[in-house]
PDB file of C-alpha atoms and ligand atoms in Angstrom:
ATOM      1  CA  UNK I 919      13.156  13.699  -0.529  1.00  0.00           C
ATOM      2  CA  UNK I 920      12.714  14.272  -4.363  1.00  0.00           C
ATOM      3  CA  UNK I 921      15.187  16.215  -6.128  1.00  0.00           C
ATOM      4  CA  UNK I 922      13.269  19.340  -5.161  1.00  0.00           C
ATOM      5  CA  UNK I 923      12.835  18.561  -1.394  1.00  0.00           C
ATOM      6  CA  UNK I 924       9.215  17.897  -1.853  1.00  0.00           C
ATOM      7  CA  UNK I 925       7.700  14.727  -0.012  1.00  0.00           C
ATOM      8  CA  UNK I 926       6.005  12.426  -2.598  1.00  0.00           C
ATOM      9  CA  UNK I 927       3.626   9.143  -1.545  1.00  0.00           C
ATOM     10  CA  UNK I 928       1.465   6.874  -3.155  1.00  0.00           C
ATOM     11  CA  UNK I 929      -1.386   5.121  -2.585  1.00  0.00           C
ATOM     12  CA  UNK I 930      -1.442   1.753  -4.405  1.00  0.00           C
ATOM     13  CA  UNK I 931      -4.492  -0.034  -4.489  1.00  0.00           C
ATOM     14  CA  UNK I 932      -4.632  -4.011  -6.475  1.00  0.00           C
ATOM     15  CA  UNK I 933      -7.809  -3.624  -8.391  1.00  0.00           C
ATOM     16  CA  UNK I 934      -9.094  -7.697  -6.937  1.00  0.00           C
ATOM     17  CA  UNK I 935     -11.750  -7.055  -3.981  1.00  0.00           C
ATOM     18  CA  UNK I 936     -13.608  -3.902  -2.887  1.00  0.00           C
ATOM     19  CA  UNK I 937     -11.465  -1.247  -0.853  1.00  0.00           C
ATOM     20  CA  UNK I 938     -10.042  -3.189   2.251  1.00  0.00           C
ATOM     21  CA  UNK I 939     -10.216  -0.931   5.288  1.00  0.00           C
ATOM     22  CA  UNK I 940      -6.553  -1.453   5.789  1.00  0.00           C
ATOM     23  CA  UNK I 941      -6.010  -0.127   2.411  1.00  0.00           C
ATOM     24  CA  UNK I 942      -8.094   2.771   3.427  1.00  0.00           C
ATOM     25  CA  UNK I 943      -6.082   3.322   6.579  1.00  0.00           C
ATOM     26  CA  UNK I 944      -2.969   3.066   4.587  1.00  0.00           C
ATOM     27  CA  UNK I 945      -4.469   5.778   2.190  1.00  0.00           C
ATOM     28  CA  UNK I 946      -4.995   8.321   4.935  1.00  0.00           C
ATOM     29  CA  UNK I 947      -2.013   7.548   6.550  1.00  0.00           C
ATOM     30  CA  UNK I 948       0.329   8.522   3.173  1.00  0.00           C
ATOM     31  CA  UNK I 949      -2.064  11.249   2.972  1.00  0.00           C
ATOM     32  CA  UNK I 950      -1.667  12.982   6.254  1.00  0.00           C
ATOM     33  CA  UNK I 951       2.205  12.605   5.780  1.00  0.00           C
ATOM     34  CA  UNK I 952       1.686  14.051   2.297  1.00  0.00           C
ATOM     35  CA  UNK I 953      -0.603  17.028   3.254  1.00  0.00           C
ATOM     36  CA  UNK I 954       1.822  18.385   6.214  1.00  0.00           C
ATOM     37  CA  UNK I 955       4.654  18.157   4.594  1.00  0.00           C
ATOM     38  CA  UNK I 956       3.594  20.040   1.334  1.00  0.00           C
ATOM     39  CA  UNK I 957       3.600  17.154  -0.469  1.00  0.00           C
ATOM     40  CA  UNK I 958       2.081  15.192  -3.265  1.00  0.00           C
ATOM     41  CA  UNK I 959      -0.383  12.093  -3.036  1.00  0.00           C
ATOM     42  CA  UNK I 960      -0.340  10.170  -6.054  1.00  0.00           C
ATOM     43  CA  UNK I 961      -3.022   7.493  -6.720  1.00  0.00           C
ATOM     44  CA  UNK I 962      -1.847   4.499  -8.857  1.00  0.00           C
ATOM     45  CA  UNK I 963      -3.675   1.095  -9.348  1.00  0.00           C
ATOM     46  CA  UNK I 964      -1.285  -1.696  -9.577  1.00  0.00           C
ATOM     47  CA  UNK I 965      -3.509  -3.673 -12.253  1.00  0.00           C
ATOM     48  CA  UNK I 966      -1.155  -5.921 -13.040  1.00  0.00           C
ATOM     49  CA  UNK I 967      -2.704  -9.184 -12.236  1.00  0.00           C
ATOM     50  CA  UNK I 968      -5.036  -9.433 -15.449  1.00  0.00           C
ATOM     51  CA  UNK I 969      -7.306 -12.562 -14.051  1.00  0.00           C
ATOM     52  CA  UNK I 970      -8.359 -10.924 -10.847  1.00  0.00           C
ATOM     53  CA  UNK I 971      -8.201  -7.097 -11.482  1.00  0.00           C
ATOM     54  CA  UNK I 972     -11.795  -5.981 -12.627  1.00  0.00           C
ATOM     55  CA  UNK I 973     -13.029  -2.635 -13.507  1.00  0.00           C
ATOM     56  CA  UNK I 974     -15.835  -3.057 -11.196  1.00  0.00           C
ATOM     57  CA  UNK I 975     -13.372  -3.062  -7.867  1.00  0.00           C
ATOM     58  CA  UNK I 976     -11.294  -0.152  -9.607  1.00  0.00           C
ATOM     59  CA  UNK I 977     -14.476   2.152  -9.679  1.00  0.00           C
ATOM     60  CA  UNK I 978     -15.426   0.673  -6.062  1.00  0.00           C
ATOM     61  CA  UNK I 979     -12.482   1.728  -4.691  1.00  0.00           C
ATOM     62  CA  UNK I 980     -11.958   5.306  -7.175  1.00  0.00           C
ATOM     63  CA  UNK I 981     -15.521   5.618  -5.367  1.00  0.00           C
ATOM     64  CA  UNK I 982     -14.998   5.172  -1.756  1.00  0.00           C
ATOM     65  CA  UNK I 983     -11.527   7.076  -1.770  1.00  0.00           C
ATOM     66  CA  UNK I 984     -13.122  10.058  -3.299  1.00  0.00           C
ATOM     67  CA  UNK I 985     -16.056   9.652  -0.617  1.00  0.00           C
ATOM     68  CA  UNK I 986     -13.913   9.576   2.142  1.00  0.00           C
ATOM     69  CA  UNK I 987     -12.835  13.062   0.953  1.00  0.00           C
ATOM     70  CA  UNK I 988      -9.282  12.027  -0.539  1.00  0.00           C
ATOM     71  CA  UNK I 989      -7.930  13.740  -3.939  1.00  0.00           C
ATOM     72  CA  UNK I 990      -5.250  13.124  -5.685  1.00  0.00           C
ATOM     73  CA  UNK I 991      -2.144  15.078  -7.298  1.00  0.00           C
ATOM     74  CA  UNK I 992      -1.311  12.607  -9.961  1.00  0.00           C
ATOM     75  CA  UNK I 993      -3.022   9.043 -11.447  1.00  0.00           C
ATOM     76  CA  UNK I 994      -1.557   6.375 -13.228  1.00  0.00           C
ATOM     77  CA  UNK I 995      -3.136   2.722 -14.591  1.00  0.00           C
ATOM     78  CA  UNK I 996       0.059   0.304 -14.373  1.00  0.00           C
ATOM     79  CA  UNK I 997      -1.864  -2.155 -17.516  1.00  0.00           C
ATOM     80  CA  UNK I 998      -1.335   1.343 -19.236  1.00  0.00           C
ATOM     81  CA  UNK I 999       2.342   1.231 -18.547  1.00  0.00           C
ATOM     82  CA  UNK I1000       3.859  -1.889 -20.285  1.00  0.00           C
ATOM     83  CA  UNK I1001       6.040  -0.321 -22.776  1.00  0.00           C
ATOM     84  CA  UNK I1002       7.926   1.335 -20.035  1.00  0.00           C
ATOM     85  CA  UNK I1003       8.235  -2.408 -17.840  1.00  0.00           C
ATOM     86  CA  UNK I1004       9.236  -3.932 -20.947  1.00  0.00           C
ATOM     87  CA  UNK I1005      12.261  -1.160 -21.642  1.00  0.00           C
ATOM     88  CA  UNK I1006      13.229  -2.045 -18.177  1.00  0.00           C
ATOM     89  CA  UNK I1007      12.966  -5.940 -18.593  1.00  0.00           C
ATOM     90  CA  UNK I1008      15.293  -5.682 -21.761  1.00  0.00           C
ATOM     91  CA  UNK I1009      17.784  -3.326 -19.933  1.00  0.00           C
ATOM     92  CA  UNK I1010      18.126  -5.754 -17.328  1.00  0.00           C
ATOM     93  CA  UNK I1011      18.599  -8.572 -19.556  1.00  0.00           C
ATOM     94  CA  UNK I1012      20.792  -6.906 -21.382  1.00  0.00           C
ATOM     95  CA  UNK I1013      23.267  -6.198 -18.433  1.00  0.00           C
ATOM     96  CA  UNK I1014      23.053  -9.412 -17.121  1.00  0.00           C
ATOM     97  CA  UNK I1015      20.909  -7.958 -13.988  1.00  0.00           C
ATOM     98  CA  UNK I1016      18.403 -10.612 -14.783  1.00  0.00           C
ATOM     99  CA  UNK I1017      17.505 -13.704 -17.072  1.00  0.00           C
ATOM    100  CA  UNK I1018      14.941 -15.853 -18.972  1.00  0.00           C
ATOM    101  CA  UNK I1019      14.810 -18.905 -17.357  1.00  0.00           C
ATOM    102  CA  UNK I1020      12.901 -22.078 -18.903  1.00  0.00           C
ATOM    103  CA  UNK I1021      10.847 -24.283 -16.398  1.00  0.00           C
ATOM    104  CA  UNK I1022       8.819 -27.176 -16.227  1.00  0.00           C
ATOM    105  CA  UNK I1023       5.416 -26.511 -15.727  1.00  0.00           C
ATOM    106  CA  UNK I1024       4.183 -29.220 -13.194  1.00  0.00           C
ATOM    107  CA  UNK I1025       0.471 -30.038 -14.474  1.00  0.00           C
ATOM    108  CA  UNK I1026       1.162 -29.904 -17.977  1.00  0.00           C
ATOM    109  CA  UNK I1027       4.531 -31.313 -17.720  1.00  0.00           C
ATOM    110  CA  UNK I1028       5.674 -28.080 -20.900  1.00  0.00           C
ATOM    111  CA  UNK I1029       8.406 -25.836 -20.365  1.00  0.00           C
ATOM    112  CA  UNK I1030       7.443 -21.868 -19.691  1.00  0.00           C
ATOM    113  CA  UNK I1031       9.388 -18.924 -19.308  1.00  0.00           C
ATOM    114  CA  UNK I1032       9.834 -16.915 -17.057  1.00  0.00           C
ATOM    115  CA  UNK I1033      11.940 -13.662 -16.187  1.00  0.00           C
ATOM    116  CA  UNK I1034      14.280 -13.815 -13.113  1.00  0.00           C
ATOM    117  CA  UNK I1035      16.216 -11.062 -11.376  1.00  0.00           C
ATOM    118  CA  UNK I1036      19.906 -12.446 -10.198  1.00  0.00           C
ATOM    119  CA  UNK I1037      20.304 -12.161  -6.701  1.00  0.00           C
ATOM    120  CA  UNK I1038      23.041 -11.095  -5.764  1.00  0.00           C
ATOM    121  CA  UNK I1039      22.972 -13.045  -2.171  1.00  0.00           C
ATOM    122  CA  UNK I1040      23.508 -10.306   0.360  1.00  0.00           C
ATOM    123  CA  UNK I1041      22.539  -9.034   3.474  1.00  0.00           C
ATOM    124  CA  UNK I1042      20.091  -5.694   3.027  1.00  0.00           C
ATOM    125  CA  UNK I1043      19.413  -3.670   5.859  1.00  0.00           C
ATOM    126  CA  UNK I1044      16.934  -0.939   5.713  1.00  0.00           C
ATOM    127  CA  UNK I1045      15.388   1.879   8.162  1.00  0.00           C
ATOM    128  CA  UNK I1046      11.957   1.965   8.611  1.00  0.00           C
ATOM    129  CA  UNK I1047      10.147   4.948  10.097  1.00  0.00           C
ATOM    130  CA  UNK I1048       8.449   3.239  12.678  1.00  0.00           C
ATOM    131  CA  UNK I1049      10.094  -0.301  12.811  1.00  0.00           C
ATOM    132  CA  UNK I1050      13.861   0.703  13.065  1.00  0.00           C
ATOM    133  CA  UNK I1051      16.553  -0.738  11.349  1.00  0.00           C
ATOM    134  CA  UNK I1052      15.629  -3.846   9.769  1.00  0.00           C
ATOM    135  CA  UNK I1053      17.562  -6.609   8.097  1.00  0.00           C
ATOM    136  CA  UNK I1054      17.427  -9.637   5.751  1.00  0.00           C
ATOM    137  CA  UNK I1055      19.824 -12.272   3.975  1.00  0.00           C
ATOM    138  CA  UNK I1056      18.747 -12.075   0.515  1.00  0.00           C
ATOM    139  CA  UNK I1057      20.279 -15.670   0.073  1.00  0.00           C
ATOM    140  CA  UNK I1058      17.051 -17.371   1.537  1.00  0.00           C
ATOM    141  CA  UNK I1059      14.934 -15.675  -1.519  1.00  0.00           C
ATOM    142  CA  UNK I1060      17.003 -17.274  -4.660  1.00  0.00           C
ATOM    143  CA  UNK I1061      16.623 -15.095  -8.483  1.00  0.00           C
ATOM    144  CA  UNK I1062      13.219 -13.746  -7.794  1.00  0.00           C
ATOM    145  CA  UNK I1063      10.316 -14.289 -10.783  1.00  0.00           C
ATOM    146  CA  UNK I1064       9.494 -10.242 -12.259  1.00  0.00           C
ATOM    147  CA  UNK I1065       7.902 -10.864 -14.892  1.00  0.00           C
ATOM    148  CA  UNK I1066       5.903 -14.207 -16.361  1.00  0.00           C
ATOM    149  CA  UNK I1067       7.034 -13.170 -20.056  1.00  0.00           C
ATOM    150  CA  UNK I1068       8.413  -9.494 -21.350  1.00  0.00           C
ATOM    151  CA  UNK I1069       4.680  -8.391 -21.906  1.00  0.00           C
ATOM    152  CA  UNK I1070       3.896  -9.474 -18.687  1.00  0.00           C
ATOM    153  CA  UNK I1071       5.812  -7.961 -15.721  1.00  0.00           C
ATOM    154  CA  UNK I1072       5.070  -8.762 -11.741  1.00  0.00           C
ATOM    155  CA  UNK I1073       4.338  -6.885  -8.714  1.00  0.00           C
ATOM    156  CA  UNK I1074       7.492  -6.183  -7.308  1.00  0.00           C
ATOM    157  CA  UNK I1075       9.129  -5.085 -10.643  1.00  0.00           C
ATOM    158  CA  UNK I1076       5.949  -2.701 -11.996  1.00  0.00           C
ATOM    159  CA  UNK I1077       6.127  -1.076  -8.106  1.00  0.00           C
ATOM    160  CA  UNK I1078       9.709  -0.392  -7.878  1.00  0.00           C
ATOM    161  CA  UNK I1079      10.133   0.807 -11.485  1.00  0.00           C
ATOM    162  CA  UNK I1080       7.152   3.215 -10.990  1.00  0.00           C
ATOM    163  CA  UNK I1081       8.392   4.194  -7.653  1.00  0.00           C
ATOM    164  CA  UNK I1082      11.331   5.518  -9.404  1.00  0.00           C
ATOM    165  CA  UNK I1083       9.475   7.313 -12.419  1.00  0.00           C
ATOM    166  CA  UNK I1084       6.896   8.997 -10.068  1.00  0.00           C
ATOM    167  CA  UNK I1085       9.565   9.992  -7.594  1.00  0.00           C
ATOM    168  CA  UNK I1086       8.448   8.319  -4.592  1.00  0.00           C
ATOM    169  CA  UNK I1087      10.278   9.650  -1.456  1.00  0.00           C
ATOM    170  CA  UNK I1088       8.517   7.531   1.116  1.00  0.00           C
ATOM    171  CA  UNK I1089       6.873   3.871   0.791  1.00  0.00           C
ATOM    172  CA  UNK I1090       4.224   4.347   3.645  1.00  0.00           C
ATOM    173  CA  UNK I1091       2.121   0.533   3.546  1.00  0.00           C
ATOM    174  CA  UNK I1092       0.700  -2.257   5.793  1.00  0.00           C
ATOM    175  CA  UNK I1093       3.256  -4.861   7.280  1.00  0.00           C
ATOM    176  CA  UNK I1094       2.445  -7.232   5.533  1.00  0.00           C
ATOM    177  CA  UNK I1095       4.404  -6.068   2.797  1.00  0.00           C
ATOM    178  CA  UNK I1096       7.638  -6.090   5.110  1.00  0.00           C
ATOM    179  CA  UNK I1097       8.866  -8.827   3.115  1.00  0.00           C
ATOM    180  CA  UNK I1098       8.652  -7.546   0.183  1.00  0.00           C
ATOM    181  CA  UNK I1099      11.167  -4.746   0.761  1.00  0.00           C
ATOM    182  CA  UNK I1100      14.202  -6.524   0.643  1.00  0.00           C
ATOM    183  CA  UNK I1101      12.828  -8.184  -2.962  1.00  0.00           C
ATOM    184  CA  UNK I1102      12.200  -4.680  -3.995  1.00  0.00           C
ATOM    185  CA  UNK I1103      15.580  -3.302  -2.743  1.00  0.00           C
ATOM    186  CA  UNK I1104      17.092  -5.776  -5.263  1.00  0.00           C
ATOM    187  CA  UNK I1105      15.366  -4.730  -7.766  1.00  0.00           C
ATOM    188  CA  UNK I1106      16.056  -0.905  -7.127  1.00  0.00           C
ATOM    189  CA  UNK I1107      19.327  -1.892  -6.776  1.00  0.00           C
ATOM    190  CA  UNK I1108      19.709  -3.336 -10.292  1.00  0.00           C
ATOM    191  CA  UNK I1109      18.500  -0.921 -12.246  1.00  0.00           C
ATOM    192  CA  UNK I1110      20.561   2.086 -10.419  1.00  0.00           C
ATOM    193  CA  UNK I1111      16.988   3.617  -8.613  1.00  0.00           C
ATOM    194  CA  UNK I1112      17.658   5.314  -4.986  1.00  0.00           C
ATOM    195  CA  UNK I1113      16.246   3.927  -2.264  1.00  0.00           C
ATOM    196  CA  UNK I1114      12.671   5.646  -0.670  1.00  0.00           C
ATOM    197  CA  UNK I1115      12.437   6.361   2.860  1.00  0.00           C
ATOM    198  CA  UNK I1116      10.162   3.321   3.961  1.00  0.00           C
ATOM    199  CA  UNK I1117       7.215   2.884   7.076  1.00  0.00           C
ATOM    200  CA  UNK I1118       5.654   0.117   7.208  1.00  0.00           C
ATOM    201  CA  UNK I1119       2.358   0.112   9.548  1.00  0.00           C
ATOM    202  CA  UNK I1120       1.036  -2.457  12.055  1.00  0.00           C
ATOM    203  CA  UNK I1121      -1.624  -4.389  10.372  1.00  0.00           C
ATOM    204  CA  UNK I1122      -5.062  -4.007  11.634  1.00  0.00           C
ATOM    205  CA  UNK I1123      -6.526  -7.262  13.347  1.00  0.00           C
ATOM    206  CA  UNK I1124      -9.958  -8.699  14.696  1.00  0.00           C
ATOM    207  CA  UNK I1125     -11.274  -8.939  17.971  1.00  0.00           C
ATOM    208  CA  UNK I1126      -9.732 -12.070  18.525  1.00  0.00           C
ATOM    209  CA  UNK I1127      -6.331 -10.880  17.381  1.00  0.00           C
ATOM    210  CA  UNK I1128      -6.208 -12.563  13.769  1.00  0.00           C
ATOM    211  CA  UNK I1129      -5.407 -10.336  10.380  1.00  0.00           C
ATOM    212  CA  UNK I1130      -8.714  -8.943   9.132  1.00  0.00           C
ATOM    213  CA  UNK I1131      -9.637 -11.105   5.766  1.00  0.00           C
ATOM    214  CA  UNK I1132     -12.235 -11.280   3.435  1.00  0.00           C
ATOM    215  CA  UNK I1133     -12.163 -14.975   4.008  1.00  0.00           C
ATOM    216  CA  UNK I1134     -12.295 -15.379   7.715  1.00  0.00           C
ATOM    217  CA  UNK I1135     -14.549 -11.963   8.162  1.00  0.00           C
ATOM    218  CA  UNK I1136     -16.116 -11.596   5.100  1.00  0.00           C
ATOM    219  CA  UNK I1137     -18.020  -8.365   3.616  1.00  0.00           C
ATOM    220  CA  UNK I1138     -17.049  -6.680   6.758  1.00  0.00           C
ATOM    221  CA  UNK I1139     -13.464  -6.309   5.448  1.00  0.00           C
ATOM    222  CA  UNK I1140     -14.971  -3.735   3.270  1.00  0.00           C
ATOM    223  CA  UNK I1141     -14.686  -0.143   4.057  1.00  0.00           C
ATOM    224  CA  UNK I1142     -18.228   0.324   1.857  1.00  0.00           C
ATOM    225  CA  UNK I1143     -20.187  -2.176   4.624  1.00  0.00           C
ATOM    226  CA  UNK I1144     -19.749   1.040   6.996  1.00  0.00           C
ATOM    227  CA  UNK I1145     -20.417   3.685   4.209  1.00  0.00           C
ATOM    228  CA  UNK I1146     -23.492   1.280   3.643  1.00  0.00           C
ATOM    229  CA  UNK I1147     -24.455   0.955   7.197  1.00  0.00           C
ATOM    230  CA  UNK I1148     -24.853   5.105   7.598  1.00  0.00           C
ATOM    231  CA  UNK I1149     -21.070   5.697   8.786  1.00  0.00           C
ATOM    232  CA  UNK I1150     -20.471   9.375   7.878  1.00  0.00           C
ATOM    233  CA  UNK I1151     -16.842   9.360   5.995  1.00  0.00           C
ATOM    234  CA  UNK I1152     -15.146  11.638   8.787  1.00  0.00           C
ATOM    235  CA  UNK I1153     -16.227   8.913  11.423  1.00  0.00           C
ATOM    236  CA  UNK I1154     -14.034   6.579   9.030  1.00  0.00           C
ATOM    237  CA  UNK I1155     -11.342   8.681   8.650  1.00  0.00           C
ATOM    238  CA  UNK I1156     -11.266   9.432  12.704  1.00  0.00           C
ATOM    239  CA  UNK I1157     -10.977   6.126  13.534  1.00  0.00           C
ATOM    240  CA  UNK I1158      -8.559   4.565  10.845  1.00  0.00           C
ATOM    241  CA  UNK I1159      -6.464   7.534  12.207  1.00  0.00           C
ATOM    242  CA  UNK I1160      -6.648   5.811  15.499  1.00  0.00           C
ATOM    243  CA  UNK I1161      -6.038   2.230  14.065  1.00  0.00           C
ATOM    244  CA  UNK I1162      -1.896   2.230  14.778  1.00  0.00           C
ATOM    245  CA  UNK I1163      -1.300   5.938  15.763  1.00  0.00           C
ATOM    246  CA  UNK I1164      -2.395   8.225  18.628  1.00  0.00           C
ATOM    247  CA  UNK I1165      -2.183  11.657  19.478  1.00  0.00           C
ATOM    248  CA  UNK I1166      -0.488  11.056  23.417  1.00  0.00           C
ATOM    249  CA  UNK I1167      -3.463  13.350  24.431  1.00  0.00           C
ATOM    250  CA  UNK I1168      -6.746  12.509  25.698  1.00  0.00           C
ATOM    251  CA  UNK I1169      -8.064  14.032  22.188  1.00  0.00           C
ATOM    252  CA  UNK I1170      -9.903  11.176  20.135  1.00  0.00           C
ATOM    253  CA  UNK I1171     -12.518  13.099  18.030  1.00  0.00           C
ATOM    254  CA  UNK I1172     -10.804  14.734  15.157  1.00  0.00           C
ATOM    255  CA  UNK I1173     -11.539  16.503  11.884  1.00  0.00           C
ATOM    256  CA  UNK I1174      -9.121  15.942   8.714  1.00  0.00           C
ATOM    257  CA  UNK I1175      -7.938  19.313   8.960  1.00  0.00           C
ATOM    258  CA  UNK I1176      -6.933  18.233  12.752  1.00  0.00           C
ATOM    259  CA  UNK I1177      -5.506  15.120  11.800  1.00  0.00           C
ATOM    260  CA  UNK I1178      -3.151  16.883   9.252  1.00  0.00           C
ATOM    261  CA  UNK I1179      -1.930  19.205  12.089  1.00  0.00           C
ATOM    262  CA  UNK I1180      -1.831  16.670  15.140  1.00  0.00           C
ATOM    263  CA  UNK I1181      -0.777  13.389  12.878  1.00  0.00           C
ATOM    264  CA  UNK I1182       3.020  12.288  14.015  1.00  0.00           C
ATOM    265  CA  UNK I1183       4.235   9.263  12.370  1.00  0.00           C
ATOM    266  CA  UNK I1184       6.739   8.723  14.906  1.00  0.00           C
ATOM    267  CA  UNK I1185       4.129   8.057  17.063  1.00  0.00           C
ATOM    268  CA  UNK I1186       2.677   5.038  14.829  1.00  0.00           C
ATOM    269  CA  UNK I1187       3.346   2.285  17.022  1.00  0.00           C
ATOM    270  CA  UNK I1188       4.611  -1.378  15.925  1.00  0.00           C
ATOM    271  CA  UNK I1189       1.995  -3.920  17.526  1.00  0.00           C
ATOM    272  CA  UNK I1190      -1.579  -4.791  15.398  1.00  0.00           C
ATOM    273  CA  UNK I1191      -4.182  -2.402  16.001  1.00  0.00           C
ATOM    274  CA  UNK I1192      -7.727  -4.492  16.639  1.00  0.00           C
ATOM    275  CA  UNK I1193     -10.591  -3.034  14.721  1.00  0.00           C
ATOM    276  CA  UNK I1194     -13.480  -2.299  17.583  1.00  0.00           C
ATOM    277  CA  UNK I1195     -17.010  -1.849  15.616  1.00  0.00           C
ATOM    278  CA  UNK I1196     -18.443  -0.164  18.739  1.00  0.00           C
ATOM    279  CA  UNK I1197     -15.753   2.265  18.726  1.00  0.00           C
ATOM    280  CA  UNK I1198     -16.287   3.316  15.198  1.00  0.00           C
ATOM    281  CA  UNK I1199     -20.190   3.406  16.463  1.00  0.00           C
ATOM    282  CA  UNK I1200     -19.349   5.909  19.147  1.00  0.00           C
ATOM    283  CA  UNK I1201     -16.792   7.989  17.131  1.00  0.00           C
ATOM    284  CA  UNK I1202     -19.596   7.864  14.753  1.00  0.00           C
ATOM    285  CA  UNK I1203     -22.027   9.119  17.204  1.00  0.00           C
ATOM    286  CA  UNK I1204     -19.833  12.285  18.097  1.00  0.00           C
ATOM    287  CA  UNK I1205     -19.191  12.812  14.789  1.00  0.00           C
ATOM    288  CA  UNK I1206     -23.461  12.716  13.754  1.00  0.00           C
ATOM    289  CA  UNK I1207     -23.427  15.452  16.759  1.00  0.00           C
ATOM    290  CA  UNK I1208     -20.787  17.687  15.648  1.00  0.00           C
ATOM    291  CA  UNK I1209     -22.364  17.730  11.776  1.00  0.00           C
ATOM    292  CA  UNK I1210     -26.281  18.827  14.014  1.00  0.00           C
ATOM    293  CA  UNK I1211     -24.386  21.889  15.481  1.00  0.00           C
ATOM    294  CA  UNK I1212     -23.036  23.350  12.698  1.00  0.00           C
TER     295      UNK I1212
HETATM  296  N1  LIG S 939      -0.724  -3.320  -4.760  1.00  0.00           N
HETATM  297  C1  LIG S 939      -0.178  -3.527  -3.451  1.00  0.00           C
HETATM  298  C2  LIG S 939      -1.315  -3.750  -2.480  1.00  0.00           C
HETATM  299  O1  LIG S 939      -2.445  -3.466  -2.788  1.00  0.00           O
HETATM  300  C3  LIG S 939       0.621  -2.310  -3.076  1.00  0.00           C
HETATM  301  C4  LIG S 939       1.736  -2.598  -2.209  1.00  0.00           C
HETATM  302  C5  LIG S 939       2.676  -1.437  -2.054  1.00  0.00           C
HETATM  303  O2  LIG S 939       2.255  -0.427  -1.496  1.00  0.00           O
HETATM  304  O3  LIG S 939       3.782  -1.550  -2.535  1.00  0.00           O
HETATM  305  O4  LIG S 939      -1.125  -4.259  -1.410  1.00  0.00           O
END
């Protein structure tokens, strides 16, 4: 909890491809915790990577989140955040938390710089909402790279710095980030930021079992192929809620309202959730029927 009690999540989309439909699921997934707990759901684009973040996939996915009927409490742009990484950077240089580090750079045989944390090789164990305890030996990962220059901080150090200004109580995100925890615990750790609560959700995978990618399954990755196909937006949301959670009733049609009420994230379960199109077409269906009635 925040300092007040209140629950607050974030949604953090990379600007670098169209909105992923895990990304989506992940979005309604920190939103549902958000709304029933009186919460807040804060939208922030982790721009960081300048070469492939584009306006273009920003507005796609500002677009489809707002069509799939999400809003948001608070936004933030982290390219419009460097002064604060850079503060941090120093700090940690300063305290001997991390250090520039001069390296070869293979193909052009120069030196670079980089920015490494120092790892303090130990063993991290965390508990995750729906995984359990989980642990790692920090040894294997050596002094992480957080940042290519001052100007120009990385991933793991822009998202737990930010998680600590915004308040973040709970890290809800796909699994595939699992590994990225105990990197990020390190880097809480080192600059004196408490720990969120963290739930990390069972990826969503083809028919044939393997992690949905734009390269192996192409456009259909995209939550907009369905929104272009005719897929009413509380079809989408239905059946992302049923991608890694589910009610322990026969109930499978729900509303957003419903979803806030029913959603339980102790029952999100651990093993990959396979994305069935002809389920989505038949939740779709009941959906088209429901919106006729009213
Ligand atoms: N920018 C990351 C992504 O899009 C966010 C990861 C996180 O939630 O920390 O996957």
């Amino acid at each position: 909890m925040s300092d007040s009690g209140t629950v607050v999540v974030r949604m953090a989309p990379s600007p670098t491809g169209k909105l992923h439909i895990g990304t989506a699921r992940t979005a309604l997934f920190n939103y549902l915790y958000a709304k029933q707990n009186g919460g807040k759901f804060i939208l922030r684009i982790d721009d960081t990577d300048k070469e492939r973040s584009t306006k273009e996939f920003e507005q796609n996915i500002l677009d489809d989140l707002t069509w799939l009927g999400f809003s948001w409490d608070e936004f933030y742009r982290q390219s419009e955040r460097t002064d604060i990484y850079l503060d941090h950077l120093k700090k940690m240089i300063d305290s001997g938390h991390a250090y520039v580090s001069k390296e070869e750079v293979k193909e052009e045989g120069d030196r670079a710089e980089v920015i490494r944390l120092k790892n303090p090789n130990k063993k991290i164990a965390f508990d995750d909402l729906i995984r359990g305890q989980v642990e790692f030996d920090t040894t294997e990962l050596g002094d992480i790279v957080i940042a290519k220059s001052l100007e120009e901080p990385l991933y793991h150090l822009t998202s737990v710095i930010d998680d600590a200004l915004m308040g973040i109580t709970h890290v809800i995100r796909g699994e595939d980030h699992i590994s990225n925890t105990p990197r990020q615990i390190l880097i809480q750790e080192a600059i004196g930021a408490s720990r969120p609560i963290y739930a990390h959700l069972p990826l969503i995978l083809a028919s044939d079992r393997s992690k949905l990618s734009k390269r192996k399954h192409g456009e259909s990755v995209a939550l907009s192929y369905y929104r272009e196909q005719g897929i009413l937006p509380q079809s989408i949301i239905n059946y992302l809620a049923l991608l890694g959670w589910n009610p322990g009733t026969d109930q499978e049609v729900f509303t957003l309202d419903e979803l806030i009420k029913t959603f339980d994230m102790k029952r999100v379960h651990k093993g990959g959730a396979i994305f069935d199109e002809k389920k989505l077409a038949w939740v779709n269906r009941k959906h088209y029927n429901l919106s006729k009635v009213k």
